[in-house]
Amino acid sequence: AFPPKPLSSLFANTVLRAQHLHQLAADTYKEFVSSPGMGASGGGGAKRGEFHHLG
């Protein structure tokens, strides 16, 4: 069995993982919207600004 971890430690770890995933998603989105062919006449992708509600 694993040694028990304090709940605060588990919570802190969860928060750090969530922040990392949020940053990864933000970076991926920025890369996506800045890639070529994402304009109105582009290759069927989302138009620039279509996901502006993500922040």
mmCIF file with all atom_site columns, N, CA and C in Angstrom:
data_model
loop_
_atom_site.group_PDB
_atom_site.id
_atom_site.type_symbol
_atom_site.label_atom_id
_atom_site.label_alt_id
_atom_site.label_comp_id
_atom_site.label_asym_id
_atom_site.label_entity_id
_atom_site.label_seq_id
_atom_site.pdbx_PDB_ins_code
_atom_site.Cartn_x
_atom_site.Cartn_y
_atom_site.Cartn_z
_atom_site.occupancy
_atom_site.B_iso_or_equiv
_atom_site.pdbx_formal_charge
_atom_site.auth_seq_id
_atom_site.auth_comp_id
_atom_site.auth_asym_id
_atom_site.auth_atom_id
_atom_site.pdbx_PDB_model_num
ATOM 1   N N  . ALA A 1 1  ? 0.842   -1.197 0.000   1.00 0.00 ? 1  ALA A N  1
ATOM 2   C CA . ALA A 1 1  ? 0.000   0.000  0.000   1.00 0.00 ? 1  ALA A CA 1
ATOM 3   C C  . ALA A 1 1  ? 0.879   1.249  0.000   1.00 0.00 ? 1  ALA A C  1
ATOM 4   N N  . PHE A 1 2  ? 0.305   2.340  -0.512  1.00 0.00 ? 2  PHE A N  1
ATOM 5   C CA . PHE A 1 2  ? 1.026   3.606  -0.535  1.00 0.00 ? 2  PHE A CA 1
ATOM 6   C C  . PHE A 1 2  ? 0.875   4.314  0.804   1.00 0.00 ? 2  PHE A C  1
ATOM 7   N N  . PRO A 1 3  ? 1.893   5.046  1.228   1.00 0.00 ? 3  PRO A N  1
ATOM 8   C CA . PRO A 1 3  ? 1.732   5.821  2.469   1.00 0.00 ? 3  PRO A CA 1
ATOM 9   C C  . PRO A 1 3  ? 0.699   6.921  2.252   1.00 0.00 ? 3  PRO A C  1
ATOM 10  N N  . PRO A 1 4  ? -0.120  7.199  3.240   1.00 0.00 ? 4  PRO A N  1
ATOM 11  C CA . PRO A 1 4  ? -1.156  8.224  3.072   1.00 0.00 ? 4  PRO A CA 1
ATOM 12  C C  . PRO A 1 4  ? -0.543  9.612  2.880   1.00 0.00 ? 4  PRO A C  1
ATOM 13  N N  . LYS A 1 5  ? -1.157  10.400 1.981   1.00 0.00 ? 5  LYS A N  1
ATOM 14  C CA . LYS A 1 5  ? -0.702  11.771 1.756   1.00 0.00 ? 5  LYS A CA 1
ATOM 15  C C  . LYS A 1 5  ? -1.723  12.710 2.371   1.00 0.00 ? 5  LYS A C  1
ATOM 16  N N  . PRO A 1 6  ? -1.263  13.805 2.925   1.00 0.00 ? 6  PRO A N  1
ATOM 17  C CA . PRO A 1 6  ? -2.220  14.781 3.464   1.00 0.00 ? 6  PRO A CA 1
ATOM 18  C C  . PRO A 1 6  ? -3.127  15.311 2.352   1.00 0.00 ? 6  PRO A C  1
ATOM 19  N N  . LEU A 1 7  ? -4.360  15.569 2.701   1.00 0.00 ? 7  LEU A N  1
ATOM 20  C CA . LEU A 1 7  ? -5.333  16.067 1.730   1.00 0.00 ? 7  LEU A CA 1
ATOM 21  C C  . LEU A 1 7  ? -4.867  17.385 1.115   1.00 0.00 ? 7  LEU A C  1
ATOM 22  N N  . SER A 1 8  ? -4.237  18.235 1.912   1.00 0.00 ? 8  SER A N  1
ATOM 23  C CA . SER A 1 8  ? -3.763  19.521 1.390   1.00 0.00 ? 8  SER A CA 1
ATOM 24  C C  . SER A 1 8  ? -2.709  19.320 0.302   1.00 0.00 ? 8  SER A C  1
ATOM 25  N N  . SER A 1 9  ? -1.889  18.288 0.459   1.00 0.00 ? 9  SER A N  1
ATOM 26  C CA . SER A 1 9  ? -0.869  17.997 -0.546  1.00 0.00 ? 9  SER A CA 1
ATOM 27  C C  . SER A 1 9  ? -1.517  17.521 -1.842  1.00 0.00 ? 9  SER A C  1
ATOM 28  N N  . LEU A 1 10 ? -2.517  16.676 -1.726  1.00 0.00 ? 10 LEU A N  1
ATOM 29  C CA . LEU A 1 10 ? -3.235  16.203 -2.913  1.00 0.00 ? 10 LEU A CA 1
ATOM 30  C C  . LEU A 1 10 ? -3.935  17.360 -3.618  1.00 0.00 ? 10 LEU A C  1
ATOM 31  N N  . PHE A 1 11 ? -4.533  18.248 -2.838  1.00 0.00 ? 11 PHE A N  1
ATOM 32  C CA . PHE A 1 11 ? -5.228  19.399 -3.410  1.00 0.00 ? 11 PHE A CA 1
ATOM 33  C C  . PHE A 1 11 ? -4.240  20.316 -4.129  1.00 0.00 ? 11 PHE A C  1
ATOM 34  N N  . ALA A 1 12 ? -3.096  20.581 -3.500  1.00 0.00 ? 12 ALA A N  1
ATOM 35  C CA . ALA A 1 12 ? -2.084  21.444 -4.110  1.00 0.00 ? 12 ALA A CA 1
ATOM 36  C C  . ALA A 1 12 ? -1.599  20.838 -5.427  1.00 0.00 ? 12 ALA A C  1
ATOM 37  N N  . ASN A 1 13 ? -1.384  19.534 -5.433  1.00 0.00 ? 13 ASN A N  1
ATOM 38  C CA . ASN A 1 13 ? -0.946  18.847 -6.642  1.00 0.00 ? 13 ASN A CA 1
ATOM 39  C C  . ASN A 1 13 ? -2.006  18.974 -7.741  1.00 0.00 ? 13 ASN A C  1
ATOM 40  N N  . THR A 1 14 ? -3.266  18.824 -7.370  1.00 0.00 ? 14 THR A N  1
ATOM 41  C CA . THR A 1 14 ? -4.362  18.931 -8.331  1.00 0.00 ? 14 THR A CA 1
ATOM 42  C C  . THR A 1 14 ? -4.425  20.332 -8.931  1.00 0.00 ? 14 THR A C  1
ATOM 43  N N  . VAL A 1 15 ? -4.260  21.348 -8.095  1.00 0.00 ? 15 VAL A N  1
ATOM 44  C CA . VAL A 1 15 ? -4.285  22.732 -8.574  1.00 0.00 ? 15 VAL A CA 1
ATOM 45  C C  . VAL A 1 15 ? -3.134  22.974 -9.549  1.00 0.00 ? 15 VAL A C  1
ATOM 46  N N  . LEU A 1 16 ? -1.942  22.499 -9.205  1.00 0.00 ? 16 LEU A N  1
ATOM 47  C CA . LEU A 1 16 ? -0.793  22.678 -10.097 1.00 0.00 ? 16 LEU A CA 1
ATOM 48  C C  . LEU A 1 16 ? -1.018  21.988 -11.437 1.00 0.00 ? 16 LEU A C  1
ATOM 49  N N  . ARG A 1 17 ? -1.580  20.790 -11.403 1.00 0.00 ? 17 ARG A N  1
ATOM 50  C CA . ARG A 1 17 ? -1.863  20.076 -12.657 1.00 0.00 ? 17 ARG A CA 1
ATOM 51  C C  . ARG A 1 17 ? -2.904  20.819 -13.493 1.00 0.00 ? 17 ARG A C  1
ATOM 52  N N  . ALA A 1 18 ? -3.923  21.347 -12.836 1.00 0.00 ? 18 ALA A N  1
ATOM 53  C CA . ALA A 1 18 ? -4.958  22.094 -13.553 1.00 0.00 ? 18 ALA A CA 1
ATOM 54  C C  . ALA A 1 18 ? -4.365  23.346 -14.196 1.00 0.00 ? 18 ALA A C  1
ATOM 55  N N  . GLN A 1 19 ? -3.498  24.048 -13.464 1.00 0.00 ? 19 GLN A N  1
ATOM 56  C CA . GLN A 1 19 ? -2.865  25.245 -14.020 1.00 0.00 ? 19 GLN A CA 1
ATOM 57  C C  . GLN A 1 19 ? -1.997  24.885 -15.224 1.00 0.00 ? 19 GLN A C  1
ATOM 58  N N  . HIS A 1 20 ? -1.282  23.778 -15.118 1.00 0.00 ? 20 HIS A N  1
ATOM 59  C CA . HIS A 1 20 ? -0.436  23.341 -16.227 1.00 0.00 ? 20 HIS A CA 1
ATOM 60  C C  . HIS A 1 20 ? -1.279  23.003 -17.453 1.00 0.00 ? 20 HIS A C  1
ATOM 61  N N  . LEU A 1 21 ? -2.376  22.278 -17.242 1.00 0.00 ? 21 LEU A N  1
ATOM 62  C CA . LEU A 1 21 ? -3.244  21.921 -18.367 1.00 0.00 ? 21 LEU A CA 1
ATOM 63  C C  . LEU A 1 21 ? -3.882  23.159 -18.982 1.00 0.00 ? 21 LEU A C  1
ATOM 64  N N  . HIS A 1 22 ? -4.254  24.122 -18.146 1.00 0.00 ? 22 HIS A N  1
ATOM 65  C CA . HIS A 1 22 ? -4.839  25.363 -18.648 1.00 0.00 ? 22 HIS A CA 1
ATOM 66  C C  . HIS A 1 22 ? -3.824  26.102 -19.515 1.00 0.00 ? 22 HIS A C  1
ATOM 67  N N  . GLN A 1 23 ? -2.580  26.188 -19.054 1.00 0.00 ? 23 GLN A N  1
ATOM 68  C CA . GLN A 1 23 ? -1.534  26.858 -19.830 1.00 0.00 ? 23 GLN A CA 1
ATOM 69  C C  . GLN A 1 23 ? -1.273  26.124 -21.139 1.00 0.00 ? 23 GLN A C  1
ATOM 70  N N  . LEU A 1 24 ? -1.253  24.803 -21.082 1.00 0.00 ? 24 LEU A N  1
ATOM 71  C CA . LEU A 1 24 ? -1.045  24.002 -22.287 1.00 0.00 ? 24 LEU A CA 1
ATOM 72  C C  . LEU A 1 24 ? -2.169  24.244 -23.293 1.00 0.00 ? 24 LEU A C  1
ATOM 73  N N  . ALA A 1 25 ? -3.406  24.282 -22.796 1.00 0.00 ? 25 ALA A N  1
ATOM 74  C CA . ALA A 1 25 ? -4.547  24.534 -23.679 1.00 0.00 ? 25 ALA A CA 1
ATOM 75  C C  . ALA A 1 25 ? -4.462  25.930 -24.285 1.00 0.00 ? 25 ALA A C  1
ATOM 76  N N  . ALA A 1 26 ? -4.089  26.925 -23.482 1.00 0.00 ? 26 ALA A N  1
ATOM 77  C CA . ALA A 1 26 ? -3.974  28.292 -23.982 1.00 0.00 ? 26 ALA A CA 1
ATOM 78  C C  . ALA A 1 26 ? -2.890  28.385 -25.054 1.00 0.00 ? 26 ALA A C  1
ATOM 79  N N  . ASP A 1 27 ? -1.745  27.763 -24.802 1.00 0.00 ? 27 ASP A N  1
ATOM 80  C CA . ASP A 1 27 ? -0.657  27.782 -25.784 1.00 0.00 ? 27 ASP A CA 1
ATOM 81  C C  . ASP A 1 27 ? -1.065  27.078 -27.075 1.00 0.00 ? 27 ASP A C  1
ATOM 82  N N  . THR A 1 28 ? -1.743  25.948 -26.941 1.00 0.00 ? 28 THR A N  1
ATOM 83  C CA . THR A 1 28 ? -2.194  25.198 -28.114 1.00 0.00 ? 28 THR A CA 1
ATOM 84  C C  . THR A 1 28 ? -3.191  26.018 -28.919 1.00 0.00 ? 28 THR A C  1
ATOM 85  N N  . TYR A 1 29 ? -4.104  26.699 -28.234 1.00 0.00 ? 29 TYR A N  1
ATOM 86  C CA . TYR A 1 29 ? -5.093  27.530 -28.918 1.00 0.00 ? 29 TYR A CA 1
ATOM 87  C C  . TYR A 1 29 ? -4.418  28.682 -29.655 1.00 0.00 ? 29 TYR A C  1
ATOM 88  N N  . LYS A 1 30 ? -3.464  29.347 -28.990 1.00 0.00 ? 30 LYS A N  1
ATOM 89  C CA . LYS A 1 30 ? -2.762  30.457 -29.637 1.00 0.00 ? 30 LYS A CA 1
ATOM 90  C C  . LYS A 1 30 ? -2.036  29.973 -30.890 1.00 0.00 ? 30 LYS A C  1
ATOM 91  N N  . GLU A 1 31 ? -1.422  28.803 -30.791 1.00 0.00 ? 31 GLU A N  1
ATOM 92  C CA . GLU A 1 31 ? -0.728  28.221 -31.935 1.00 0.00 ? 31 GLU A CA 1
ATOM 93  C C  . GLU A 1 31 ? -1.727  27.919 -33.056 1.00 0.00 ? 31 GLU A C  1
ATOM 94  N N  . PHE A 1 32 ? -2.887  27.400 -32.680 1.00 0.00 ? 32 PHE A N  1
ATOM 95  C CA . PHE A 1 32 ? -3.923  27.045 -33.645 1.00 0.00 ? 32 PHE A CA 1
ATOM 96  C C  . PHE A 1 32 ? -4.410  28.269 -34.404 1.00 0.00 ? 32 PHE A C  1
ATOM 97  N N  . VAL A 1 33 ? -4.741  29.347 -33.700 1.00 0.00 ? 33 VAL A N  1
ATOM 98  C CA . VAL A 1 33 ? -5.295  30.517 -34.376 1.00 0.00 ? 33 VAL A CA 1
ATOM 99  C C  . VAL A 1 33 ? -4.239  31.301 -35.141 1.00 0.00 ? 33 VAL A C  1
ATOM 100 N N  . SER A 1 34 ? -2.962  31.123 -34.814 1.00 0.00 ? 34 SER A N  1
ATOM 101 C CA . SER A 1 34 ? -1.930  31.857 -35.537 1.00 0.00 ? 34 SER A CA 1
ATOM 102 C C  . SER A 1 34 ? -1.363  31.060 -36.708 1.00 0.00 ? 34 SER A C  1
ATOM 103 N N  . SER A 1 35 ? -1.799  29.803 -36.861 1.00 0.00 ? 35 SER A N  1
ATOM 104 C CA . SER A 1 35 ? -1.269  28.997 -37.955 1.00 0.00 ? 35 SER A CA 1
ATOM 105 C C  . SER A 1 35 ? -1.877  29.436 -39.282 1.00 0.00 ? 35 SER A C  1
ATOM 106 N N  . PRO A 1 36 ? -1.147  29.257 -40.381 1.00 0.00 ? 36 PRO A N  1
ATOM 107 C CA . PRO A 1 36 ? -1.655  29.683 -41.691 1.00 0.00 ? 36 PRO A CA 1
ATOM 108 C C  . PRO A 1 36 ? -2.906  28.904 -42.096 1.00 0.00 ? 36 PRO A C  1
ATOM 109 N N  . GLY A 1 37 ? -3.763  29.555 -42.884 1.00 0.00 ? 37 GLY A N  1
ATOM 110 C CA . GLY A 1 37 ? -4.950  28.877 -43.382 1.00 0.00 ? 37 GLY A CA 1
ATOM 111 C C  . GLY A 1 37 ? -6.117  28.894 -42.425 1.00 0.00 ? 37 GLY A C  1
ATOM 112 N N  . MET A 1 38 ? -6.037  29.699 -41.379 1.00 0.00 ? 38 MET A N  1
ATOM 113 C CA . MET A 1 38 ? -7.138  29.741 -40.423 1.00 0.00 ? 38 MET A CA 1
ATOM 114 C C  . MET A 1 38 ? -8.091  30.906 -40.700 1.00 0.00 ? 38 MET A C  1
ATOM 115 N N  . GLY A 1 39 ? -7.858  31.643 -41.767 1.00 0.00 ? 39 GLY A N  1
ATOM 116 C CA . GLY A 1 39 ? -8.715  32.769 -42.107 1.00 0.00 ? 39 GLY A CA 1
ATOM 117 C C  . GLY A 1 39 ? -10.034 32.311 -42.704 1.00 0.00 ? 39 GLY A C  1
ATOM 118 N N  . ALA A 1 40 ? -10.857 33.278 -43.138 1.00 0.00 ? 40 ALA A N  1
ATOM 119 C CA . ALA A 1 40 ? -12.187 32.977 -43.665 1.00 0.00 ? 40 ALA A CA 1
ATOM 120 C C  . ALA A 1 40 ? -12.112 32.094 -44.910 1.00 0.00 ? 40 ALA A C  1
ATOM 121 N N  . SER A 1 41 ? -11.054 32.270 -45.720 1.00 0.00 ? 41 SER A N  1
ATOM 122 C CA . SER A 1 41 ? -10.934 31.456 -46.930 1.00 0.00 ? 41 SER A CA 1
ATOM 123 C C  . SER A 1 41 ? -9.950  30.308 -46.732 1.00 0.00 ? 41 SER A C  1
ATOM 124 N N  . GLY A 1 42 ? -9.612  30.041 -45.505 1.00 0.00 ? 42 GLY A N  1
ATOM 125 C CA . GLY A 1 42 ? -8.616  29.017 -45.195 1.00 0.00 ? 42 GLY A CA 1
ATOM 126 C C  . GLY A 1 42 ? -9.147  27.613 -45.381 1.00 0.00 ? 42 GLY A C  1
ATOM 127 N N  . GLY A 1 43 ? -8.393  26.655 -44.913 1.00 0.00 ? 43 GLY A N  1
ATOM 128 C CA . GLY A 1 43 ? -8.682  25.254 -45.158 1.00 0.00 ? 43 GLY A CA 1
ATOM 129 C C  . GLY A 1 43 ? -9.760  24.648 -44.290 1.00 0.00 ? 43 GLY A C  1
ATOM 130 N N  . GLY A 1 44 ? -10.894 25.294 -44.186 1.00 0.00 ? 44 GLY A N  1
ATOM 131 C CA . GLY A 1 44 ? -12.004 24.708 -43.459 1.00 0.00 ? 44 GLY A CA 1
ATOM 132 C C  . GLY A 1 44 ? -11.873 24.800 -41.951 1.00 0.00 ? 44 GLY A C  1
ATOM 133 N N  . GLY A 1 45 ? -10.875 25.513 -41.472 1.00 0.00 ? 45 GLY A N  1
ATOM 134 C CA . GLY A 1 45 ? -10.681 25.649 -40.027 1.00 0.00 ? 45 GLY A CA 1
ATOM 135 C C  . GLY A 1 45 ? -11.559 26.736 -39.441 1.00 0.00 ? 45 GLY A C  1
ATOM 136 N N  . ALA A 1 46 ? -11.447 26.920 -38.160 1.00 0.00 ? 46 ALA A N  1
ATOM 137 C CA . ALA A 1 46 ? -12.203 27.971 -37.484 1.00 0.00 ? 46 ALA A CA 1
ATOM 138 C C  . ALA A 1 46 ? -11.637 29.330 -37.886 1.00 0.00 ? 46 ALA A C  1
ATOM 139 N N  . LYS A 1 47 ? -12.516 30.312 -37.999 1.00 0.00 ? 47 LYS A N  1
ATOM 140 C CA . LYS A 1 47 ? -12.070 31.660 -38.305 1.00 0.00 ? 47 LYS A CA 1
ATOM 141 C C  . LYS A 1 47 ? -11.435 32.280 -37.070 1.00 0.00 ? 47 LYS A C  1
ATOM 142 N N  . ARG A 1 48 ? -10.523 33.189 -37.305 1.00 0.00 ? 48 ARG A N  1
ATOM 143 C CA . ARG A 1 48 ? -9.876  33.901 -36.217 1.00 0.00 ? 48 ARG A CA 1
ATOM 144 C C  . ARG A 1 48 ? -10.936 34.615 -35.379 1.00 0.00 ? 48 ARG A C  1
ATOM 145 N N  . GLY A 1 49 ? -10.843 34.489 -34.078 1.00 0.00 ? 49 GLY A N  1
ATOM 146 C CA . GLY A 1 49 ? -11.790 35.160 -33.199 1.00 0.00 ? 49 GLY A CA 1
ATOM 147 C C  . GLY A 1 49 ? -13.010 34.332 -32.870 1.00 0.00 ? 49 GLY A C  1
ATOM 148 N N  . GLU A 1 50 ? -13.145 33.170 -33.494 1.00 0.00 ? 50 GLU A N  1
ATOM 149 C CA . GLU A 1 50 ? -14.338 32.365 -33.265 1.00 0.00 ? 50 GLU A CA 1
ATOM 150 C C  . GLU A 1 50 ? -14.399 31.821 -31.844 1.00 0.00 ? 50 GLU A C  1
ATOM 151 N N  . PHE A 1 51 ? -13.239 31.650 -31.209 1.00 0.00 ? 51 PHE A N  1
ATOM 152 C CA . PHE A 1 51 ? -13.202 31.115 -29.854 1.00 0.00 ? 51 PHE A CA 1
ATOM 153 C C  . PHE A 1 51 ? -12.764 32.181 -28.853 1.00 0.00 ? 51 PHE A C  1
ATOM 154 N N  . HIS A 1 52 ? -13.090 33.439 -29.121 1.00 0.00 ? 52 HIS A N  1
ATOM 155 C CA . HIS A 1 52 ? -12.625 34.522 -28.259 1.00 0.00 ? 52 HIS A CA 1
ATOM 156 C C  . HIS A 1 52 ? -13.119 34.390 -26.822 1.00 0.00 ? 52 HIS A C  1
ATOM 157 N N  . HIS A 1 53 ? -14.189 33.631 -26.599 1.00 0.00 ? 53 HIS A N  1
ATOM 158 C CA . HIS A 1 53 ? -14.716 33.480 -25.241 1.00 0.00 ? 53 HIS A CA 1
ATOM 159 C C  . HIS A 1 53 ? -13.815 32.637 -24.349 1.00 0.00 ? 53 HIS A C  1
ATOM 160 N N  . LEU A 1 54 ? -12.815 31.971 -24.924 1.00 0.00 ? 54 LEU A N  1
ATOM 161 C CA . LEU A 1 54 ? -11.907 31.162 -24.113 1.00 0.00 ? 54 LEU A CA 1
ATOM 162 C C  . LEU A 1 54 ? -10.915 32.024 -23.349 1.00 0.00 ? 54 LEU A C  1
ATOM 163 N N  . GLY A 1 55 ? -10.832 33.281 -23.677 1.00 0.00 ? 55 GLY A N  1
ATOM 164 C CA . GLY A 1 55 ? -9.949  34.153 -22.930 1.00 0.00 ? 55 GLY A CA 1
ATOM 165 C C  . GLY A 1 55 ? -8.713  34.452 -23.687 1.00 0.00 ? 55 GLY A C  1
#
